[in-house]
Amino acid sequence: MHLTILHVSQPVDGGVARVVTDLVRGQRAAGHRVLVACPPGGRLGPEAVAAGAESLDWPARRSPGPSVTAETARLRRLVQQVAPDLVHLHSAKAGLAGRLAVRGRLPTVFQPHAWSFAAATGSLATASIRWERYATRWASSVLCVSEQEQLDGEAVGVEAAFTVVPNGVDLAHYAPAERRAARLSLGLDLSEPLAVCVGRLCRQKGQDLLLAAWPAVLRRVPTARLALVGGGPDAQALAAQARALPEPYRVRLTGDVPDPRPWLAAADLVVLPSRWEGMALAPLEAMAMARPVLLADVPGAREQLPPAQREGGLIPVNDPAALTNALAAALSEPLDCAQRGVAARGWVTGRHDIRTVVARVSELYQKSIIAGQSTPRVPARI
């Protein structure tokens, strides 16, 4: 059965955009008509079109606010024009406007990509939890990318038809590459230990914690280098933080790059000290390229690491001292890093192939449509 699938997404960059694009590519290969509604600018629109989607202009701010009413109305009109068989909403803002626009009249999959209340504090966190409890009535399924993400939703009283499908990567695209060639192409020293952080420059990803830990790392591994790969709202603040480090601070901020693979290939270690996640995509891409990772123990991190690497590959959230110790220990042992990278590639190959993700999401769509139910019957908890 060929479907008309409408993906709605805000944000338009980072891991969410890559997840949407990968789904588009797999769904188009299966013969479905796929449309992507998203704000202009960013990578998602052009990359989704390149993957075979039809692009719909949906201006929307990233954060909730007075603009939600107009954003919801615009999205409602788009849904009426397209008449999709199913709507797939990605991340908190699309989940907010999309569920208000559709209200369960069509099969609707909501994928948080990390819960909105995980990023909030105080009254905003309370309001986010109340909204998620209420809005679950308008989703055929809540698609989580890790078991912990589901557990976190259940812990605050979200009663939904949950489905867990871990994130995946294109194993052919993110294939192991020769470290020496990558370093030469980037103008990097061939022998210096290199830690790389790939991700949007923002509070969520914790690059500020990494910079805070870096001077202590250098005292233990003086030749080490750090690269922050990506752009984002905190780019200027992080650049200033790096410049304020004692000389020589040996940190490079690359800005946004069209392809992170050369940096992943050049790394001895890929590090992501996030404050919250659902299941970050960059670590999976790194492991697919046979690079070991060091992660904060946020939702999804433990599940995406090989069991034998969880003890040394996970650190407590928001803990610069633990980050310092783990970074210094790893960068002091490049041969061990290389061995862990090979094992990580095998783990990702067996558990995080994007083809498996596309197939499982397709099964979820078919179940929602064939069952003839647009929403689960769950009690409303406010």
mmCIF file of C-alpha atoms in Angstrom:
data_model
loop_
_atom_site.group_PDB
_atom_site.id
_atom_site.type_symbol
_atom_site.label_atom_id
_atom_site.label_comp_id
_atom_site.label_asym_id
_atom_site.label_seq_id
_atom_site.Cartn_x
_atom_site.Cartn_y
_atom_site.Cartn_z
ATOM 1 C CA MET A 1 0.000 0.000 0.000
ATOM 2 C CA HIS A 2 1.530 3.277 -1.116
ATOM 3 C CA LEU A 3 0.909 6.145 1.274
ATOM 4 C CA THR A 4 0.977 9.914 1.271
ATOM 5 C CA ILE A 5 3.101 10.802 4.309
ATOM 6 C CA LEU A 6 3.444 14.311 5.703
ATOM 7 C CA HIS A 7 6.441 15.000 7.953
ATOM 8 C CA VAL A 8 6.289 18.209 9.984
ATOM 9 C CA SER A 9 9.488 19.434 11.614
ATOM 10 C CA GLN A 10 10.891 22.372 13.527
ATOM 11 C CA PRO A 11 13.981 22.306 13.937
ATOM 12 C CA VAL A 12 15.448 22.293 10.454
ATOM 13 C CA ASP A 13 19.066 21.477 11.369
ATOM 14 C CA GLY A 14 20.993 18.976 13.471
ATOM 15 C CA GLY A 15 20.059 15.422 14.246
ATOM 16 C CA VAL A 16 16.297 15.864 13.830
ATOM 17 C CA ALA A 17 16.774 17.098 10.268
ATOM 18 C CA ARG A 18 18.994 14.120 9.475
ATOM 19 C CA VAL A 19 16.436 11.689 10.923
ATOM 20 C CA VAL A 20 13.664 13.196 8.808
ATOM 21 C CA THR A 21 15.807 13.142 5.672
ATOM 22 C CA ASP A 22 16.762 9.497 6.218
ATOM 23 C CA LEU A 23 13.106 8.559 6.643
ATOM 24 C CA VAL A 24 12.203 10.464 3.485
ATOM 25 C CA ARG A 25 14.862 8.648 1.491
ATOM 26 C CA GLY A 26 13.731 5.222 2.674
ATOM 27 C CA GLN A 27 10.028 5.983 2.244
ATOM 28 C CA ARG A 28 10.503 7.318 -1.280
ATOM 29 C CA ALA A 29 12.475 4.178 -2.159
ATOM 30 C CA ALA A 30 9.430 2.186 -1.009
ATOM 31 C CA GLY A 31 7.203 4.118 -3.419
ATOM 32 C CA HIS A 32 5.403 6.424 -1.003
ATOM 33 C CA ARG A 33 4.592 10.060 -1.692
ATOM 34 C CA VAL A 34 6.417 12.049 0.984
ATOM 35 C CA LEU A 35 6.029 15.716 1.878
ATOM 36 C CA VAL A 36 7.977 17.743 4.439
ATOM 37 C CA ALA A 37 6.520 20.871 6.040
ATOM 38 C CA CYS A 38 9.189 22.957 7.744
ATOM 39 C CA PRO A 39 10.404 26.537 8.114
ATOM 40 C CA PRO A 40 12.554 27.998 5.335
ATOM 41 C CA GLY A 41 16.281 28.213 5.897
ATOM 42 C CA GLY A 42 18.367 25.452 7.397
ATOM 43 C CA ARG A 43 19.236 22.157 5.794
ATOM 44 C CA LEU A 44 16.069 20.128 6.110
ATOM 45 C CA GLY A 45 14.098 21.587 3.197
ATOM 46 C CA PRO A 46 16.802 21.258 0.522
ATOM 47 C CA GLU A 47 18.060 17.901 1.787
ATOM 48 C CA ALA A 48 14.545 16.463 1.974
ATOM 49 C CA VAL A 49 13.889 17.587 -1.592
ATOM 50 C CA ALA A 50 17.171 15.995 -2.691
ATOM 51 C CA ALA A 51 15.980 12.781 -1.014
ATOM 52 C CA GLY A 52 12.752 12.877 -3.037
ATOM 53 C CA ALA A 53 10.282 14.781 -0.853
ATOM 54 C CA GLU A 54 7.974 17.618 -1.788
ATOM 55 C CA SER A 55 8.738 20.647 0.355
ATOM 56 C CA LEU A 56 6.014 22.758 1.981
ATOM 57 C CA ASP A 57 6.753 26.158 3.473
ATOM 58 C CA TRP A 58 5.692 26.230 7.129
ATOM 59 C CA PRO A 59 7.107 29.307 8.890
ATOM 60 C CA ALA A 60 7.433 28.475 12.587
ATOM 61 C CA ARG A 61 9.604 29.653 15.438
ATOM 62 C CA ARG A 62 11.579 27.079 17.360
ATOM 63 C CA SER A 63 10.134 28.049 20.759
ATOM 64 C CA PRO A 64 6.469 28.263 21.784
ATOM 65 C CA GLY A 65 4.888 31.691 22.063
ATOM 66 C CA PRO A 66 2.212 33.955 20.590
ATOM 67 C CA SER A 67 3.061 32.754 17.077
ATOM 68 C CA VAL A 68 1.634 29.276 17.802
ATOM 69 C CA THR A 69 -1.893 30.295 16.803
ATOM 70 C CA ALA A 70 -0.855 31.411 13.315
ATOM 71 C CA GLU A 71 1.533 28.470 12.921
ATOM 72 C CA THR A 72 -1.248 26.038 13.804
ATOM 73 C CA ALA A 73 -3.680 27.637 11.365
ATOM 74 C CA ARG A 74 -1.123 27.526 8.562
ATOM 75 C CA LEU A 75 -0.366 23.883 9.258
ATOM 76 C CA ARG A 76 -4.070 23.025 9.338
ATOM 77 C CA ARG A 77 -4.447 24.484 5.834
ATOM 78 C CA LEU A 78 -1.451 22.530 4.582
ATOM 79 C CA VAL A 79 -2.897 19.286 5.934
ATOM 80 C CA GLN A 80 -6.218 20.008 4.231
ATOM 81 C CA GLN A 81 -4.468 20.704 0.924
ATOM 82 C CA VAL A 82 -2.254 17.615 1.010
ATOM 83 C CA ALA A 83 -4.812 15.167 2.479
ATOM 84 C CA PRO A 84 -2.113 12.790 3.771
ATOM 85 C CA ASP A 85 -2.763 9.253 4.936
ATOM 86 C CA LEU A 86 -0.597 9.934 7.989
ATOM 87 C CA VAL A 87 1.107 12.875 9.693
ATOM 88 C CA HIS A 88 4.486 12.422 11.413
ATOM 89 C CA LEU A 89 5.375 15.249 13.815
ATOM 90 C CA HIS A 90 9.018 15.755 14.806
ATOM 91 C CA SER A 91 10.160 17.457 18.019
ATOM 92 C CA ALA A 92 8.312 19.645 20.497
ATOM 93 C CA LYS A 93 7.253 22.611 18.357
ATOM 94 C CA ALA A 94 5.880 20.532 15.489
ATOM 95 C CA GLY A 95 4.293 18.279 18.102
ATOM 96 C CA LEU A 96 2.544 21.278 19.633
ATOM 97 C CA ALA A 97 1.246 22.932 16.454
ATOM 98 C CA GLY A 98 0.648 19.647 14.642
ATOM 99 C CA ARG A 99 -1.503 18.041 17.308
ATOM 100 C CA LEU A 100 -3.501 21.250 17.701
ATOM 101 C CA ALA A 101 -3.974 21.417 13.930
ATOM 102 C CA VAL A 102 -4.943 17.793 13.293
ATOM 103 C CA ARG A 103 -6.554 16.894 16.649
ATOM 104 C CA GLY A 104 -6.599 13.205 15.867
ATOM 105 C CA ARG A 105 -8.645 13.472 12.675
ATOM 106 C CA LEU A 106 -5.830 11.677 10.825
ATOM 107 C CA PRO A 107 -3.410 8.993 12.009
ATOM 108 C CA THR A 108 -0.694 11.006 13.762
ATOM 109 C CA VAL A 109 2.732 9.901 14.969
ATOM 110 C CA PHE A 110 4.506 12.229 17.399
ATOM 111 C CA GLN A 111 8.259 11.790 17.813
ATOM 112 C CA PRO A 112 9.660 13.972 20.642
ATOM 113 C CA HIS A 113 13.381 13.590 19.845
ATOM 114 C CA ALA A 114 13.835 14.389 23.606
ATOM 115 C CA TRP A 115 10.954 15.603 25.732
ATOM 116 C CA SER A 116 10.253 19.333 25.889
ATOM 117 C CA PHE A 117 10.060 19.214 29.694
ATOM 118 C CA ALA A 118 13.622 17.841 29.879
ATOM 119 C CA ALA A 119 14.884 21.172 28.556
ATOM 120 C CA ALA A 120 12.700 23.321 30.811
ATOM 121 C CA THR A 121 12.644 24.316 34.453
ATOM 122 C CA GLY A 122 10.071 25.666 36.903
ATOM 123 C CA SER A 123 6.644 26.648 35.625
ATOM 124 C CA LEU A 124 7.591 26.025 31.992
ATOM 125 C CA ALA A 125 8.507 22.415 32.779
ATOM 126 C CA THR A 126 5.198 21.986 34.624
ATOM 127 C CA ALA A 127 3.274 23.424 31.686
ATOM 128 C CA SER A 128 5.139 21.174 29.253
ATOM 129 C CA ILE A 129 4.289 18.086 31.280
ATOM 130 C CA ARG A 130 0.618 19.079 31.464
ATOM 131 C CA TRP A 131 0.538 19.615 27.721
ATOM 132 C CA GLU A 132 2.132 16.245 26.931
ATOM 133 C CA ARG A 133 -0.334 14.474 29.218
ATOM 134 C CA TYR A 134 -3.229 16.166 27.480
ATOM 135 C CA ALA A 135 -2.048 16.047 23.855
ATOM 136 C CA THR A 136 -1.357 12.315 23.862
ATOM 137 C CA ARG A 137 -5.061 11.839 22.975
ATOM 138 C CA TRP A 138 -4.234 13.311 19.550
ATOM 139 C CA ALA A 139 -1.456 10.875 18.647
ATOM 140 C CA SER A 140 -1.920 7.384 17.266
ATOM 141 C CA SER A 141 1.549 6.653 18.612
ATOM 142 C CA VAL A 142 4.317 8.407 20.470
ATOM 143 C CA LEU A 143 7.524 7.240 18.811
ATOM 144 C CA CYS A 144 10.507 7.250 21.187
ATOM 145 C CA VAL A 145 14.079 6.742 20.069
ATOM 146 C CA SER A 146 15.142 5.045 23.294
ATOM 147 C CA GLU A 147 13.562 3.004 26.048
ATOM 148 C CA GLN A 148 14.660 5.611 28.573
ATOM 149 C CA GLU A 149 12.817 8.310 26.641
ATOM 150 C CA GLN A 150 9.625 6.276 26.991
ATOM 151 C CA LEU A 151 10.267 5.681 30.695
ATOM 152 C CA ASP A 152 10.808 9.404 31.244
ATOM 153 C CA GLY A 153 7.477 10.145 29.610
ATOM 154 C CA GLU A 154 5.675 7.522 31.676
ATOM 155 C CA ALA A 155 7.345 8.824 34.845
ATOM 156 C CA VAL A 156 5.601 12.200 34.497
ATOM 157 C CA GLY A 157 2.239 10.667 33.644
ATOM 158 C CA VAL A 158 2.207 10.613 29.837
ATOM 159 C CA GLU A 159 -0.102 7.700 28.995
ATOM 160 C CA ALA A 160 0.319 6.979 25.307
ATOM 161 C CA ALA A 161 0.565 4.235 22.733
ATOM 162 C CA PHE A 162 4.354 4.192 22.896
ATOM 163 C CA THR A 163 6.615 2.608 20.293
ATOM 164 C CA VAL A 164 10.402 2.540 20.655
ATOM 165 C CA VAL A 165 12.518 2.585 17.491
ATOM 166 C CA PRO A 166 16.167 3.480 18.204
ATOM 167 C CA ASN A 167 17.831 5.921 15.845
ATOM 168 C CA GLY A 168 19.850 4.544 12.967
ATOM 169 C CA VAL A 169 22.497 5.622 10.491
ATOM 170 C CA ASP A 170 23.341 4.957 6.874
ATOM 171 C CA LEU A 171 26.172 2.482 7.345
ATOM 172 C CA ALA A 172 27.431 2.917 3.788
ATOM 173 C CA HIS A 173 27.563 6.702 4.123
ATOM 174 C CA TYR A 174 29.167 6.617 7.584
ATOM 175 C CA ALA A 175 31.783 4.000 6.792
ATOM 176 C CA PRO A 176 35.224 3.709 8.412
ATOM 177 C CA ALA A 177 37.729 6.073 6.803
ATOM 178 C CA GLU A 178 41.483 6.368 7.004
ATOM 179 C CA ARG A 179 42.507 8.625 9.888
ATOM 180 C CA ARG A 180 45.745 9.859 8.322
ATOM 181 C CA ALA A 181 44.072 11.006 5.095
ATOM 182 C CA ALA A 182 41.350 12.810 7.044
ATOM 183 C CA ARG A 183 43.897 14.680 9.155
ATOM 184 C CA LEU A 184 45.930 15.700 6.137
ATOM 185 C CA SER A 185 42.787 17.030 4.431
ATOM 186 C CA LEU A 186 41.960 19.124 7.507
ATOM 187 C CA GLY A 187 45.507 20.374 8.093
ATOM 188 C CA LEU A 188 45.839 18.551 11.417
ATOM 189 C CA ASP A 189 48.933 17.065 13.025
ATOM 190 C CA LEU A 190 49.136 13.326 12.460
ATOM 191 C CA SER A 191 50.279 12.403 15.951
ATOM 192 C CA GLU A 192 48.411 14.665 18.386
ATOM 193 C CA PRO A 193 45.498 13.113 20.298
ATOM 194 C CA LEU A 194 42.244 14.645 19.000
ATOM 195 C CA ALA A 195 38.854 14.853 20.679
ATOM 196 C CA VAL A 196 35.965 15.952 18.459
ATOM 197 C CA CYS A 197 32.507 17.132 19.479
ATOM 198 C CA VAL A 198 29.946 17.187 16.661
ATOM 199 C CA GLY A 199 26.656 18.887 17.410
ATOM 200 C CA ARG A 200 24.609 22.059 17.428
ATOM 201 C CA LEU A 201 26.335 24.688 19.563
ATOM 202 C CA CYS A 202 23.752 25.107 22.293
ATOM 203 C CA ARG A 203 23.226 24.475 25.974
ATOM 204 C CA GLN A 204 21.702 21.048 25.347
ATOM 205 C CA LYS A 205 24.893 19.630 23.858
ATOM 206 C CA GLY A 206 27.134 20.802 26.719
ATOM 207 C CA GLN A 207 30.081 22.220 24.797
ATOM 208 C CA ASP A 208 30.497 24.766 27.604
ATOM 209 C CA LEU A 209 31.179 21.878 29.979
ATOM 210 C CA LEU A 210 33.757 20.524 27.579
ATOM 211 C CA LEU A 211 35.592 23.847 27.429
ATOM 212 C CA ALA A 212 35.456 24.151 31.221
ATOM 213 C CA ALA A 213 37.133 20.760 31.550
ATOM 214 C CA TRP A 214 39.702 21.291 28.802
ATOM 215 C CA PRO A 215 42.517 23.092 30.718
ATOM 216 C CA ALA A 216 42.682 20.231 33.215
ATOM 217 C CA VAL A 217 42.787 17.740 30.340
ATOM 218 C CA LEU A 218 45.741 19.605 28.832
ATOM 219 C CA ARG A 219 47.643 19.451 32.093
ATOM 220 C CA ARG A 220 47.499 15.655 31.815
ATOM 221 C CA VAL A 221 47.736 15.322 28.012
ATOM 222 C CA PRO A 222 49.610 18.477 26.868
ATOM 223 C CA THR A 223 49.565 17.622 23.148
ATOM 224 C CA ALA A 224 45.807 16.981 22.971
ATOM 225 C CA ARG A 225 43.556 19.001 20.684
ATOM 226 C CA LEU A 226 39.814 19.651 20.757
ATOM 227 C CA ALA A 227 37.512 20.458 17.829
ATOM 228 C CA LEU A 228 33.941 21.704 18.197
ATOM 229 C CA VAL A 229 32.173 20.952 14.917
ATOM 230 C CA GLY A 230 28.878 22.674 14.204
ATOM 231 C CA GLY A 231 27.051 25.962 14.367
ATOM 232 C CA GLY A 232 24.282 27.219 16.579
ATOM 233 C CA PRO A 233 23.001 29.949 18.875
ATOM 234 C CA ASP A 234 25.892 29.638 21.353
ATOM 235 C CA ALA A 235 28.658 29.913 18.750
ATOM 236 C CA GLN A 236 29.851 33.371 19.827
ATOM 237 C CA ALA A 237 29.675 32.618 23.542
ATOM 238 C CA LEU A 238 31.619 29.379 23.111
ATOM 239 C CA ALA A 239 34.238 31.103 20.954
ATOM 240 C CA ALA A 240 34.695 33.698 23.697
ATOM 241 C CA GLN A 241 34.933 30.950 26.327
ATOM 242 C CA ALA A 242 37.600 29.206 24.269
ATOM 243 C CA ARG A 243 39.614 32.415 23.812
ATOM 244 C CA ALA A 244 39.523 32.983 27.570
ATOM 245 C CA LEU A 245 41.256 29.665 28.243
ATOM 246 C CA PRO A 246 44.939 29.733 29.217
ATOM 247 C CA GLU A 247 47.345 29.646 26.289
ATOM 248 C CA PRO A 248 47.905 27.419 24.471
ATOM 249 C CA TYR A 249 44.280 26.291 24.663
ATOM 250 C CA ARG A 250 44.445 24.098 21.505
ATOM 251 C CA VAL A 251 40.738 24.359 20.665
ATOM 252 C CA ARG A 252 39.294 24.800 17.186
ATOM 253 C CA LEU A 253 35.712 25.843 16.454
ATOM 254 C CA THR A 254 35.001 24.863 12.858
ATOM 255 C CA GLY A 255 31.575 26.459 12.488
ATOM 256 C CA ASP A 256 28.857 24.676 10.586
ATOM 257 C CA VAL A 257 30.257 22.180 8.082
ATOM 258 C CA PRO A 258 28.452 20.523 5.158
ATOM 259 C CA ASP A 259 29.802 17.088 6.067
ATOM 260 C CA PRO A 260 31.153 16.064 9.502
ATOM 261 C CA ARG A 261 32.691 12.807 8.283
ATOM 262 C CA PRO A 262 36.257 14.115 7.814
ATOM 263 C CA TRP A 263 36.248 15.317 11.421
ATOM 264 C CA LEU A 264 34.850 12.028 12.685
ATOM 265 C CA ALA A 265 37.477 10.141 10.691
ATOM 266 C CA ALA A 266 40.262 12.350 12.088
ATOM 267 C CA ALA A 267 39.197 11.894 15.727
ATOM 268 C CA ASP A 268 40.730 9.602 18.302
ATOM 269 C CA LEU A 269 37.630 10.130 20.432
ATOM 270 C CA VAL A 270 34.208 11.695 19.814
ATOM 271 C CA VAL A 271 32.716 13.325 22.898
ATOM 272 C CA LEU A 272 29.208 14.675 23.569
ATOM 273 C CA PRO A 273 28.535 15.873 27.156
ATOM 274 C CA SER A 274 24.815 16.580 26.573
ATOM 275 C CA ARG A 275 22.456 17.767 29.295
ATOM 276 C CA TRP A 276 19.478 15.956 27.727
ATOM 277 C CA GLU A 277 18.738 13.830 24.644
ATOM 278 C CA GLY A 278 16.350 11.231 23.289
ATOM 279 C CA MET A 279 19.122 9.346 21.510
ATOM 280 C CA ALA A 280 21.762 11.558 19.932
ATOM 281 C CA LEU A 281 22.615 10.803 16.319
ATOM 282 C CA ALA A 282 26.228 12.048 16.227
ATOM 283 C CA PRO A 283 27.544 9.252 18.497
ATOM 284 C CA LEU A 284 25.968 6.628 16.236
ATOM 285 C CA GLU A 285 27.580 8.254 13.201
ATOM 286 C CA ALA A 286 30.938 8.284 14.988
ATOM 287 C CA MET A 287 30.690 4.627 15.994
ATOM 288 C CA ALA A 288 29.635 3.684 12.454
ATOM 289 C CA MET A 289 32.934 5.221 11.357
ATOM 290 C CA ALA A 290 34.772 3.066 13.936
ATOM 291 C CA ARG A 291 35.399 5.890 16.398
ATOM 292 C CA PRO A 292 34.828 5.447 20.148
ATOM 293 C CA VAL A 293 32.568 7.871 21.988
ATOM 294 C CA LEU A 294 32.384 9.452 25.426
ATOM 295 C CA LEU A 295 28.846 10.474 26.412
ATOM 296 C CA ALA A 296 26.974 12.006 29.299
ATOM 297 C CA ASP A 297 24.570 9.454 30.748
ATOM 298 C CA VAL A 298 21.421 11.026 29.272
ATOM 299 C CA PRO A 299 18.472 9.100 27.783
ATOM 300 C CA GLY A 300 19.589 6.957 24.870
ATOM 301 C CA ALA A 301 23.311 7.101 25.641
ATOM 302 C CA ARG A 302 23.537 3.875 27.631
ATOM 303 C CA GLU A 303 21.409 2.014 25.074
ATOM 304 C CA GLN A 304 23.490 3.087 22.088
ATOM 305 C CA LEU A 305 26.853 2.055 23.571
ATOM 306 C CA PRO A 306 28.215 -1.490 23.403
ATOM 307 C CA PRO A 307 27.751 -3.081 26.860
ATOM 308 C CA ALA A 308 31.493 -3.525 27.344
ATOM 309 C CA GLN A 309 32.064 0.213 26.771
ATOM 310 C CA ARG A 310 29.390 1.617 29.068
ATOM 311 C CA GLU A 311 31.556 1.807 32.172
ATOM 312 C CA GLY A 312 34.277 3.920 30.571
ATOM 313 C CA GLY A 313 32.131 5.556 27.911
ATOM 314 C CA LEU A 314 29.525 7.193 30.167
ATOM 315 C CA ILE A 315 29.938 10.064 32.611
ATOM 316 C CA PRO A 316 27.438 11.763 34.931
ATOM 317 C CA VAL A 317 25.470 14.660 33.458
ATOM 318 C CA ASN A 318 26.813 18.159 34.144
ATOM 319 C CA ASP A 319 30.047 16.932 35.751
ATOM 320 C CA PRO A 320 33.209 18.666 34.397
ATOM 321 C CA ALA A 321 35.484 16.738 36.791
ATOM 322 C CA ALA A 322 34.255 13.363 35.542
ATOM 323 C CA LEU A 323 34.500 14.665 31.992
ATOM 324 C CA THR A 324 38.100 15.732 32.594
ATOM 325 C CA ASN A 325 39.123 12.343 33.980
ATOM 326 C CA ALA A 326 37.434 10.348 31.229
ATOM 327 C CA LEU A 327 38.783 12.560 28.446
ATOM 328 C CA ALA A 328 42.334 12.514 29.747
ATOM 329 C CA ALA A 329 42.277 8.757 30.255
ATOM 330 C CA ALA A 330 40.993 8.093 26.741
ATOM 331 C CA LEU A 331 43.310 10.546 24.957
ATOM 332 C CA SER A 332 46.283 9.019 26.768
ATOM 333 C CA GLU A 333 45.538 5.646 25.152
ATOM 334 C CA PRO A 334 45.055 6.095 21.378
ATOM 335 C CA LEU A 335 45.537 2.381 20.653
ATOM 336 C CA ASP A 336 42.779 1.505 23.097
ATOM 337 C CA CYS A 337 40.583 4.133 21.428
ATOM 338 C CA ALA A 338 41.176 2.508 18.057
ATOM 339 C CA GLN A 339 40.232 -0.929 19.381
ATOM 340 C CA ARG A 340 37.077 0.400 20.996
ATOM 341 C CA GLY A 341 36.174 2.089 17.729
ATOM 342 C CA VAL A 342 36.319 -1.197 15.811
ATOM 343 C CA ALA A 343 34.049 -2.856 18.373
ATOM 344 C CA ALA A 344 31.658 0.106 18.231
ATOM 345 C CA ARG A 345 31.332 -0.241 14.461
ATOM 346 C CA GLY A 346 30.266 -3.865 14.878
ATOM 347 C CA TRP A 347 27.691 -2.910 17.517
ATOM 348 C CA VAL A 348 26.126 -0.170 15.392
ATOM 349 C CA THR A 349 26.067 -2.400 12.315
ATOM 350 C CA GLY A 350 24.017 -4.977 14.167
ATOM 351 C CA ARG A 351 21.592 -2.629 15.956
ATOM 352 C CA HIS A 352 21.366 0.785 14.296
ATOM 353 C CA ASP A 353 21.082 0.284 10.536
ATOM 354 C CA ILE A 354 18.841 3.008 9.056
ATOM 355 C CA ARG A 355 17.138 0.408 6.853
ATOM 356 C CA THR A 356 15.841 -1.322 9.954
ATOM 357 C CA VAL A 357 14.576 1.992 11.326
ATOM 358 C CA VAL A 358 12.696 2.789 8.097
ATOM 359 C CA ALA A 359 11.127 -0.677 8.053
ATOM 360 C CA ARG A 360 9.969 -0.443 11.670
ATOM 361 C CA VAL A 361 8.536 3.041 11.193
ATOM 362 C CA SER A 362 6.696 1.768 8.120
ATOM 363 C CA GLU A 363 5.178 -1.045 10.193
ATOM 364 C CA LEU A 364 4.017 1.538 12.720
ATOM 365 C CA TYR A 365 2.365 3.602 9.972
ATOM 366 C CA GLN A 366 0.594 0.581 8.524
ATOM 367 C CA LYS A 367 -0.701 -0.451 11.938
ATOM 368 C CA SER A 368 -2.094 3.002 12.602
ATOM 369 C CA ILE A 369 -3.877 3.176 9.256
ATOM 370 C CA ILE A 370 -5.148 -0.397 9.001
ATOM 371 C CA ALA A 371 -6.488 -0.297 12.533
ATOM 372 C CA GLY A 372 -8.665 2.619 11.469
ATOM 373 C CA GLN A 373 -7.983 4.500 14.678
ATOM 374 C CA SER A 374 -6.672 8.011 14.591
ATOM 375 C CA THR A 375 -6.055 8.264 18.340
ATOM 376 C CA PRO A 376 -5.603 5.899 21.266
ATOM 377 C CA ARG A 377 -8.312 5.954 23.873
ATOM 378 C CA VAL A 378 -6.438 7.088 26.957
ATOM 379 C CA PRO A 379 -7.594 9.165 29.894
ATOM 380 C CA ALA A 380 -6.844 12.852 29.769
ATOM 381 C CA ARG A 381 -4.537 13.898 32.597
ATOM 382 C CA ILE A 382 -3.963 17.587 33.068
#
